[in-house]
PDB file of C-alpha atoms and ligand atoms in Angstrom:
ATOM      1  CA  MET A 553       0.069   0.136   0.222  1.00 96.00           C
ATOM      2  CA  ARG A 554       1.386   3.377  -1.298  1.00 98.00           C
ATOM      3  CA  ILE A 555       0.682   6.451   0.907  1.00 98.00           C
ATOM      4  CA  LEU A 556       0.874   9.839  -0.212  1.00 98.00           C
ATOM      5  CA  VAL A 557       2.051  12.029   2.919  1.00 98.00           C
ATOM      6  CA  ILE A 558       0.717  15.689   2.641  1.00 98.00           C
ATOM      7  CA  SER A 559       0.558  18.173   5.680  1.00 98.00           C
ATOM      8  CA  ASP A 560      -0.239  22.098   5.847  1.00 98.00           C
ATOM      9  CA  ILE A 561      -2.154  22.836   2.867  1.00 98.00           C
ATOM     10  CA  HIS A 562      -3.245  26.156   4.188  1.00 98.00           C
ATOM     11  CA  ALA A 563      -5.824  26.628   1.480  1.00 98.00           C
ATOM     12  CA  ASN A 564      -3.567  26.705  -1.005  1.00 98.00           C
ATOM     13  CA  LEU A 565      -5.489  24.727  -3.715  1.00 98.00           C
ATOM     14  CA  VAL A 566      -3.165  25.391  -7.179  1.00 98.00           C
ATOM     15  CA  ALA A 567      -0.123  23.708  -4.957  1.00 98.00           C
ATOM     16  CA  LEU A 568      -2.873  20.877  -3.914  1.00 98.00           C
ATOM     17  CA  GLU A 569      -3.847  20.187  -7.203  1.00 98.00           C
ATOM     18  CA  THR A 570       0.095  20.445  -8.553  1.00 98.00           C
ATOM     19  CA  VAL A 571       0.868  17.867  -5.537  1.00 98.00           C
ATOM     20  CA  LEU A 572      -1.750  15.394  -7.262  1.00 98.00           C
ATOM     21  CA  ALA A 573      -0.872  15.867 -10.701  1.00 98.00           C
ATOM     22  CA  ASP A 574       2.535  15.578  -9.526  1.00 98.00           C
ATOM     23  CA  VAL A 575       2.130  12.207  -7.900  1.00 96.00           C
ATOM     24  CA  GLY A 576      -0.394  11.021 -10.553  1.00 93.00           C
ATOM     25  CA  GLY A 577      -2.125   7.808  -9.725  1.00 88.00           C
ATOM     26  CA  ALA A 578       0.838   5.866  -7.882  1.00 87.00           C
ATOM     27  CA  TRP A 579      -0.677   5.696  -4.559  1.00 96.00           C
ATOM     28  CA  ASP A 580      -3.807   4.029  -2.644  1.00 98.00           C
ATOM     29  CA  GLN A 581      -4.908   6.539   0.191  1.00 98.00           C
ATOM     30  CA  ILE A 582      -3.685  10.103   1.325  1.00 98.00           C
ATOM     31  CA  TRP A 583      -2.367  10.847   4.903  1.00 98.00           C
ATOM     32  CA  CYS A 584      -3.377  14.689   5.765  1.00 98.00           C
ATOM     33  CA  LEU A 585      -1.318  15.444   9.100  1.00 98.00           C
ATOM     34  CA  GLY A 586      -3.481  18.948   9.418  1.00 98.00           C
ATOM     35  CA  ASP A 587      -3.800  22.587   8.599  1.00 98.00           C
ATOM     36  CA  LEU A 588      -5.771  22.028   5.477  1.00 98.00           C
ATOM     37  CA  ILE A 589      -7.100  25.760   5.858  1.00 98.00           C
ATOM     38  CA  GLY A 590      -5.831  29.020   7.520  1.00 96.00           C
ATOM     39  CA  TYR A 591      -3.475  31.805   5.262  1.00 96.00           C
ATOM     40  CA  GLY A 592      -4.565  30.688   2.015  1.00 98.00           C
ATOM     41  CA  PRO A 593      -7.855  31.729  -0.372  1.00 98.00           C
ATOM     42  CA  ARG A 594      -9.740  28.500  -0.874  1.00 98.00           C
ATOM     43  CA  PRO A 595     -10.039  26.442   2.525  1.00 98.00           C
ATOM     44  CA  ASN A 596     -13.402  25.078   1.207  1.00 98.00           C
ATOM     45  CA  GLU A 597     -12.435  23.979  -2.232  1.00 98.00           C
ATOM     46  CA  CYS A 598      -9.332  22.180  -0.733  1.00 98.00           C
ATOM     47  CA  VAL A 599     -11.047  20.130   1.898  1.00 98.00           C
ATOM     48  CA  ALA A 600     -13.764  19.261  -1.019  1.00 98.00           C
ATOM     49  CA  LEU A 601     -10.925  18.208  -3.209  1.00 98.00           C
ATOM     50  CA  LEU A 602      -9.148  15.866  -0.343  1.00 98.00           C
ATOM     51  CA  ARG A 603     -12.328  14.303   0.324  1.00 98.00           C
ATOM     52  CA  THR A 604     -12.901  13.401  -3.362  1.00 98.00           C
ATOM     53  CA  HIS A 605      -9.837  10.935  -2.702  1.00 97.00           C
ATOM     54  CA  ASN A 606      -9.761   8.256  -0.292  1.00 98.00           C
ATOM     55  CA  HIS A 607      -8.092   9.437   3.081  1.00 98.00           C
ATOM     56  CA  ILE A 608      -7.567  10.144   6.319  1.00 98.00           C
ATOM     57  CA  SER A 609      -6.474  13.429   8.171  1.00 98.00           C
ATOM     58  CA  LEU A 610      -5.563  15.183  11.660  1.00 98.00           C
ATOM     59  CA  SER A 611      -6.486  18.798  12.295  1.00 98.00           C
ATOM     60  CA  GLY A 612      -4.169  21.297  13.242  1.00 97.00           C
ATOM     61  CA  ASN A 613      -3.783  24.506  15.096  1.00 95.00           C
ATOM     62  CA  HIS A 614      -4.871  26.991  12.190  1.00 95.00           C
ATOM     63  CA  ASP A 615      -7.794  24.462  11.437  1.00 97.00           C
ATOM     64  CA  TRP A 616      -8.846  25.146  15.426  1.00 97.00           C
ATOM     65  CA  ALA A 617      -8.391  28.720  15.536  1.00 96.00           C
ATOM     66  CA  ALA A 618     -10.761  29.132  12.065  1.00 96.00           C
ATOM     67  CA  LEU A 619     -13.206  26.483  13.994  1.00 97.00           C
ATOM     68  CA  GLY A 620     -12.946  28.910  17.408  1.00 94.00           C
ATOM     69  CA  LYS A 621     -11.391  25.825  19.098  1.00 94.00           C
ATOM     70  CA  LEU A 622      -8.652  28.082  19.731  1.00 91.00           C
ATOM     71  CA  ASP A 623      -7.460  31.493  21.385  1.00 89.00           C
ATOM     72  CA  VAL A 624      -5.716  33.400  18.481  1.00 90.00           C
ATOM     73  CA  SER A 625      -4.425  36.324  20.590  1.00 89.00           C
ATOM     74  CA  GLU A 626      -1.360  35.639  20.753  1.00 85.00           C
ATOM     75  CA  PHE A 627      -1.588  34.961  16.612  1.00 87.00           C
ATOM     76  CA  ASN A 628       0.162  38.166  14.720  1.00 91.00           C
ATOM     77  CA  PRO A 629      -1.719  40.644  13.383  1.00 92.00           C
ATOM     78  CA  GLU A 630      -1.617  39.486  10.028  1.00 92.00           C
ATOM     79  CA  ALA A 631      -2.359  35.619  11.142  1.00 91.00           C
ATOM     80  CA  GLN A 632      -5.186  36.943  12.973  1.00 93.00           C
ATOM     81  CA  ARG A 633      -6.983  38.626   9.607  1.00 95.00           C
ATOM     82  CA  ALA A 634      -6.617  35.661   8.203  1.00 95.00           C
ATOM     83  CA  VAL A 635      -8.149  33.728  10.490  1.00 96.00           C
ATOM     84  CA  ALA A 636     -10.919  36.457  10.498  1.00 96.00           C
ATOM     85  CA  TRP A 637     -11.227  36.075   6.642  1.00 98.00           C
ATOM     86  CA  THR A 638     -11.113  32.448   6.542  1.00 98.00           C
ATOM     87  CA  ARG A 639     -13.910  32.009   9.627  1.00 97.00           C
ATOM     88  CA  SER A 640     -16.064  34.043   7.225  1.00 97.00           C
ATOM     89  CA  ALA A 641     -15.740  32.033   4.270  1.00 98.00           C
ATOM     90  CA  LEU A 642     -15.996  28.806   5.909  1.00 98.00           C
ATOM     91  CA  SER A 643     -19.282  27.145   4.904  1.00 98.00           C
ATOM     92  CA  ALA A 644     -21.512  24.966   7.523  1.00 98.00           C
ATOM     93  CA  GLU A 645     -19.995  21.308   5.432  1.00 98.00           C
ATOM     94  CA  THR A 646     -16.371  22.369   5.824  1.00 98.00           C
ATOM     95  CA  HIS A 647     -16.907  23.421   9.188  1.00 98.00           C
ATOM     96  CA  ALA A 648     -18.519  20.266  10.267  1.00 98.00           C
ATOM     97  CA  TYR A 649     -16.010  17.994   8.492  1.00 98.00           C
ATOM     98  CA  LEU A 650     -13.070  19.587  10.252  1.00 98.00           C
ATOM     99  CA  ASP A 651     -14.299  19.815  13.586  1.00 98.00           C
ATOM    100  CA  ALA A 652     -14.925  15.826  13.335  1.00 98.00           C
ATOM    101  CA  LEU A 653     -10.992  15.435  13.045  1.00 98.00           C
ATOM    102  CA  PRO A 654      -8.330  14.509  15.741  1.00 97.00           C
ATOM    103  CA  ALA A 655      -5.327  16.179  16.342  1.00 96.00           C
ATOM    104  CA  ALA A 656      -3.332  12.938  16.777  1.00 97.00           C
ATOM    105  CA  ARG A 657      -3.963   8.690  15.912  1.00 98.00           C
ATOM    106  CA  VAL A 658      -2.387   6.016  15.290  1.00 98.00           C
ATOM    107  CA  GLU A 659      -2.500   4.391  11.777  1.00 97.00           C
ATOM    108  CA  LYS A 660      -0.174   1.082  11.102  1.00 94.00           C
ATOM    109  CA  SER A 661       2.902   1.048  12.629  1.00 96.00           C
ATOM    110  CA  PHE A 662       2.975   5.032  12.567  1.00 98.00           C
ATOM    111  CA  THR A 663       1.547   7.797  15.312  1.00 98.00           C
ATOM    112  CA  LEU A 664       0.671  10.711  13.587  1.00 98.00           C
ATOM    113  CA  ALA A 665       0.042  13.912  15.292  1.00 98.00           C
ATOM    114  CA  HIS A 666       0.068  17.418  14.089  1.00 98.00           C
ATOM    115  CA  ALA A 667       2.684  19.543  15.364  1.00 98.00           C
ATOM    116  CA  SER A 668       4.199  16.607  17.968  1.00 98.00           C
ATOM    117  CA  PRO A 669       3.461  13.469  19.369  1.00 98.00           C
ATOM    118  CA  ARG A 670       4.109  15.582  22.879  1.00 97.00           C
ATOM    119  CA  TYR A 671       1.724  18.349  22.148  1.00 96.00           C
ATOM    120  CA  PRO A 672      -0.217  17.851  19.204  1.00 95.00           C
ATOM    121  CA  VAL A 673      -1.162  20.952  18.241  1.00 93.00           C
ATOM    122  CA  TRP A 674       1.480  23.232  19.526  1.00 89.00           C
ATOM    123  CA  GLU A 675       4.907  21.969  19.424  1.00 96.00           C
ATOM    124  CA  TYR A 676       7.923  22.510  16.240  1.00 97.00           C
ATOM    125  CA  ILE A 677      10.059  19.619  16.002  1.00 98.00           C
ATOM    126  CA  LEU A 678      13.075  21.612  14.491  1.00 97.00           C
ATOM    127  CA  ASP A 679      16.054  20.640  16.552  1.00 97.00           C
ATOM    128  CA  LEU A 680      17.527  17.717  18.150  1.00 97.00           C
ATOM    129  CA  ALA A 681      16.838  17.994  21.483  1.00 97.00           C
ATOM    130  CA  THR A 682      12.706  18.561  20.871  1.00 98.00           C
ATOM    131  CA  ALA A 683      13.010  15.492  19.002  1.00 98.00           C
ATOM    132  CA  VAL A 684      15.036  13.283  21.554  1.00 97.00           C
ATOM    133  CA  ALA A 685      12.269  14.414  24.137  1.00 97.00           C
ATOM    134  CA  ASN A 686       9.027  13.791  21.772  1.00 98.00           C
ATOM    135  CA  PHE A 687      10.624   9.756  21.262  1.00 98.00           C
ATOM    136  CA  ASP A 688       9.352   8.881  24.495  1.00 96.00           C
ATOM    137  CA  HIS A 689       5.875  10.637  23.729  1.00 98.00           C
ATOM    138  CA  PHE A 690       4.412   7.606  21.302  1.00 98.00           C
ATOM    139  CA  ASP A 691       4.838   4.104  21.311  1.00 97.00           C
ATOM    140  CA  THR A 692       4.962   3.087  17.726  1.00 98.00           C
ATOM    141  CA  LEU A 693       7.750   2.718  16.033  1.00 97.00           C
ATOM    142  CA  ARG A 694       7.496   5.620  13.588  1.00 98.00           C
ATOM    143  CA  CYS A 695       5.917   9.021  14.263  1.00 98.00           C
ATOM    144  CA  LEU A 696       4.744  11.356  11.352  1.00 98.00           C
ATOM    145  CA  VAL A 697       4.507  15.084  11.923  1.00 98.00           C
ATOM    146  CA  GLY A 698       3.587  18.466  10.448  1.00 98.00           C
ATOM    147  CA  HIS A 699       3.458  21.982  11.671  1.00 98.00           C
ATOM    148  CA  SER A 700       6.985  23.658  11.147  1.00 98.00           C
ATOM    149  CA  HIS A 701       6.807  23.559   7.235  1.00 98.00           C
ATOM    150  CA  VAL A 702       9.830  22.639   7.208  1.00 98.00           C
ATOM    151  CA  PRO A 703      10.676  18.675   5.720  1.00 98.00           C
ATOM    152  CA  LEU A 704      13.182  16.734   8.351  1.00 98.00           C
ATOM    153  CA  LEU A 705      13.615  13.178   9.270  1.00 98.00           C
ATOM    154  CA  PHE A 706      14.611  12.143  12.923  1.00 98.00           C
ATOM    155  CA  ALA A 707      16.010   8.682  13.513  1.00 98.00           C
ATOM    156  CA  MET A 708      17.060   7.320  17.034  1.00 97.00           C
ATOM    157  CA  TYR A 709      19.668   4.811  16.662  1.00 93.00           C
ATOM    158  CA  ALA A 710      19.796   1.828  19.209  1.00 90.00           C
ATOM    159  CA  ASN A 711      22.255   3.283  21.224  1.00 92.00           C
ATOM    160  CA  GLY A 712      19.379   6.195  22.353  1.00 91.00           C
ATOM    161  CA  SER A 713      21.400   9.449  19.932  1.00 95.00           C
ATOM    162  CA  VAL A 714      19.309  11.071  17.490  1.00 97.00           C
ATOM    163  CA  ASP A 715      20.395  12.359  14.433  1.00 97.00           C
ATOM    164  CA  ALA A 716      18.447  14.883  11.740  1.00 98.00           C
ATOM    165  CA  PHE A 717      18.263  14.695   8.016  1.00 97.00           C
ATOM    166  CA  HIS A 718      17.457  16.923   5.543  1.00 97.00           C
ATOM    167  CA  PRO A 719      15.865  15.630   2.312  1.00 97.00           C
ATOM    168  CA  THR A 720      17.400  14.671  -0.806  1.00 97.00           C
ATOM    169  CA  TYR A 721      14.452  14.681  -3.283  1.00 98.00           C
ATOM    170  CA  ARG A 722      13.150  11.555  -4.965  1.00 97.00           C
ATOM    171  CA  GLU A 723      15.670   9.421  -3.135  1.00 97.00           C
ATOM    172  CA  THR A 724      14.246   5.699  -1.301  1.00 98.00           C
ATOM    173  CA  ILE A 725      14.961   5.806   1.965  1.00 98.00           C
ATOM    174  CA  TYR A 726      14.889   2.185   4.101  1.00 98.00           C
ATOM    175  CA  LEU A 727      13.073   3.063   7.651  1.00 97.00           C
ATOM    176  CA  GLU A 728      13.651  -0.558   8.544  1.00 93.00           C
ATOM    177  CA  GLU A 729      13.333  -1.311  12.064  1.00 93.00           C
ATOM    178  CA  THR A 730      14.971   2.491  12.896  1.00 95.00           C
ATOM    179  CA  ARG A 731      12.307   4.649  15.184  1.00 97.00           C
ATOM    180  CA  VAL A 732      11.878   7.702  13.282  1.00 98.00           C
ATOM    181  CA  ILE A 733       9.909  11.208  13.522  1.00 98.00           C
ATOM    182  CA  ILE A 734       9.018  12.541   9.870  1.00 98.00           C
ATOM    183  CA  ASN A 735       8.000  15.706   8.774  1.00 98.00           C
ATOM    184  CA  PRO A 736       7.181  15.544   4.642  1.00 98.00           C
ATOM    185  CA  GLY A 737       7.197  19.482   4.461  1.00 98.00           C
ATOM    186  CA  SER A 738       4.570  21.913   3.967  1.00 98.00           C
ATOM    187  CA  VAL A 739       2.141  21.423   0.555  1.00 98.00           C
ATOM    188  CA  GLY A 740       0.634  24.852   0.814  1.00 98.00           C
ATOM    189  CA  GLN A 741       2.903  27.317   2.545  1.00 98.00           C
ATOM    190  CA  PRO A 742       6.912  25.897   2.864  1.00 98.00           C
ATOM    191  CA  ARG A 743       8.929  28.023   5.089  1.00 98.00           C
ATOM    192  CA  ASP A 744      12.544  25.886   4.430  1.00 97.00           C
ATOM    193  CA  GLY A 745      13.453  28.722   1.797  1.00 98.00           C
ATOM    194  CA  ASP A 746      12.380  26.562  -1.466  1.00 98.00           C
ATOM    195  CA  PRO A 747       8.884  28.144  -2.538  1.00 98.00           C
ATOM    196  CA  ARG A 748       8.118  24.678  -4.229  1.00 98.00           C
ATOM    197  CA  ALA A 749       5.034  22.528  -2.304  1.00 98.00           C
ATOM    198  CA  ALA A 750       6.110  19.377  -0.814  1.00 98.00           C
ATOM    199  CA  TYR A 751       4.751  15.883  -0.421  1.00 98.00           C
ATOM    200  CA  ALA A 752       5.804  12.486   0.510  1.00 98.00           C
ATOM    201  CA  LEU A 753       5.487   8.805  -0.320  1.00 98.00           C
ATOM    202  CA  LEU A 754       5.403   6.401   1.901  1.00 98.00           C
ATOM    203  CA  ASP A 755       5.630   2.557   0.879  1.00 98.00           C
ATOM    204  CA  LEU A 756       4.146   0.342   3.508  1.00 98.00           C
ATOM    205  CA  ALA A 757       5.001  -2.992   2.202  1.00 97.00           C
ATOM    206  CA  GLU A 758       8.727  -1.964   1.488  1.00 97.00           C
ATOM    207  CA  MET A 759       8.873   0.205   4.565  1.00 98.00           C
ATOM    208  CA  THR A 760      10.102   3.434   2.437  1.00 98.00           C
ATOM    209  CA  TRP A 761       9.849   6.753   2.375  1.00 98.00           C
ATOM    210  CA  GLU A 762      10.623   9.274  -0.746  1.00 98.00           C
ATOM    211  CA  PHE A 763      10.857  13.023  -0.216  1.00 98.00           C
ATOM    212  CA  HIS A 764       9.290  15.104  -2.830  1.00 98.00           C
ATOM    213  CA  ARG A 765       9.244  18.808  -4.243  1.00 98.00           C
ATOM    214  CA  VAL A 766       7.480  20.070  -6.651  1.00 98.00           C
ATOM    215  CA  ALA A 767       7.163  23.825  -8.131  1.00 98.00           C
ATOM    216  CA  TYR A 768       3.181  25.370  -9.012  1.00 98.00           C
ATOM    217  CA  PRO A 769       2.469  28.721 -10.092  1.00 98.00           C
ATOM    218  CA  VAL A 770       2.611  30.677  -6.539  1.00 98.00           C
ATOM    219  CA  GLN A 771       1.558  33.805  -8.217  1.00 98.00           C
ATOM    220  CA  GLU A 772      -2.029  32.091  -9.161  1.00 98.00           C
ATOM    221  CA  THR A 773      -2.682  31.576  -5.381  1.00 98.00           C
ATOM    222  CA  GLN A 774      -1.633  34.901  -4.931  1.00 98.00           C
ATOM    223  CA  ALA A 775      -3.793  36.361  -7.438  1.00 98.00           C
ATOM    224  CA  GLN A 776      -6.722  35.117  -5.560  1.00 98.00           C
ATOM    225  CA  MET A 777      -5.207  35.953  -2.284  1.00 98.00           C
ATOM    226  CA  ARG A 778      -4.975  39.590  -3.340  1.00 98.00           C
ATOM    227  CA  ALA A 779      -8.743  39.033  -4.785  1.00 98.00           C
ATOM    228  CA  ALA A 780      -9.931  37.999  -0.969  1.00 97.00           C
ATOM    229  CA  ASP A 781      -7.834  41.223   0.511  1.00 97.00           C
ATOM    230  CA  LEU A 782      -5.883  38.579   2.363  1.00 98.00           C
ATOM    231  CA  PRO A 783      -2.624  40.263   4.327  1.00 97.00           C
ATOM    232  CA  ALA A 784       0.136  41.339   1.902  1.00 97.00           C
ATOM    233  CA  PRO A 785       3.023  39.718   4.122  1.00 96.00           C
ATOM    234  CA  LEU A 786       0.839  36.536   3.312  1.00 97.00           C
ATOM    235  CA  ILE A 787       0.787  36.717   0.065  1.00 98.00           C
ATOM    236  CA  GLU A 788       4.425  37.941  -0.593  1.00 98.00           C
ATOM    237  CA  ARG A 789       6.048  35.148   1.407  1.00 98.00           C
ATOM    238  CA  LEU A 790       4.624  32.296  -1.019  1.00 98.00           C
ATOM    239  CA  ALA A 791       7.024  33.492  -3.360  1.00 98.00           C
ATOM    240  CA  TYR A 792      10.070  32.593  -0.666  1.00 97.00           C
ATOM    241  CA  GLY A 793       9.176  29.697   0.546  1.00 97.00           C
ATOM    242  CA  TRP A 794       9.281  31.539   4.111  1.00 92.00           C
TER     243      TRP A 794
HETATM  244 ZN1  LIG B1903       0.456  25.080   9.373  1.00 83.93          ZN
END
């Protein structure tokens, strides 16, 4: 069974469509790690498109914010404006679908958590110390996370030491019996200085993982955001992958 692993779509329909076209039909199920909406201009359409496919999904902090399940007073002013716009744009159907999603779940030998297994909607796993701490917070061999919008793989060796690996794209990684925490990166708002949409392919039979990147027409999403009067910094950042 081949899994298309995606995260942090952030209502960027052009990016999501480009990812689905790039990967073609070479997968059986989508695992989406949350933040389907927030920031971007097409929340209902992204959720509807995901729902046309065989998939499972988590909810993230931006989904919670749009649903009113999260206090957004700590968000910066642009993010608060984007939350207000998303709330006003959300259909009752999208609202009900997102409201029913968990922030974490176990699937086969994987724990899936939007942010981290320790704090499923809050924590960014970007450094070794945070990764080391989180290996104590899941019982499965492997864990997949999103939230940071940065593709990364942390591996724990038999002696307990942990290493971080930045992706080499389209290279097959054999997960074997190694304990790992992996982030596929973000479809709709990458933050690693590379504006291309990120996704990954997981083969459960071979237990292999491949990081992928694909360029999408960023200016189309930016035009949709301008038309929706979303904040300029959120529009500009897409071009820089930040
Ligand atoms: Zn996100």
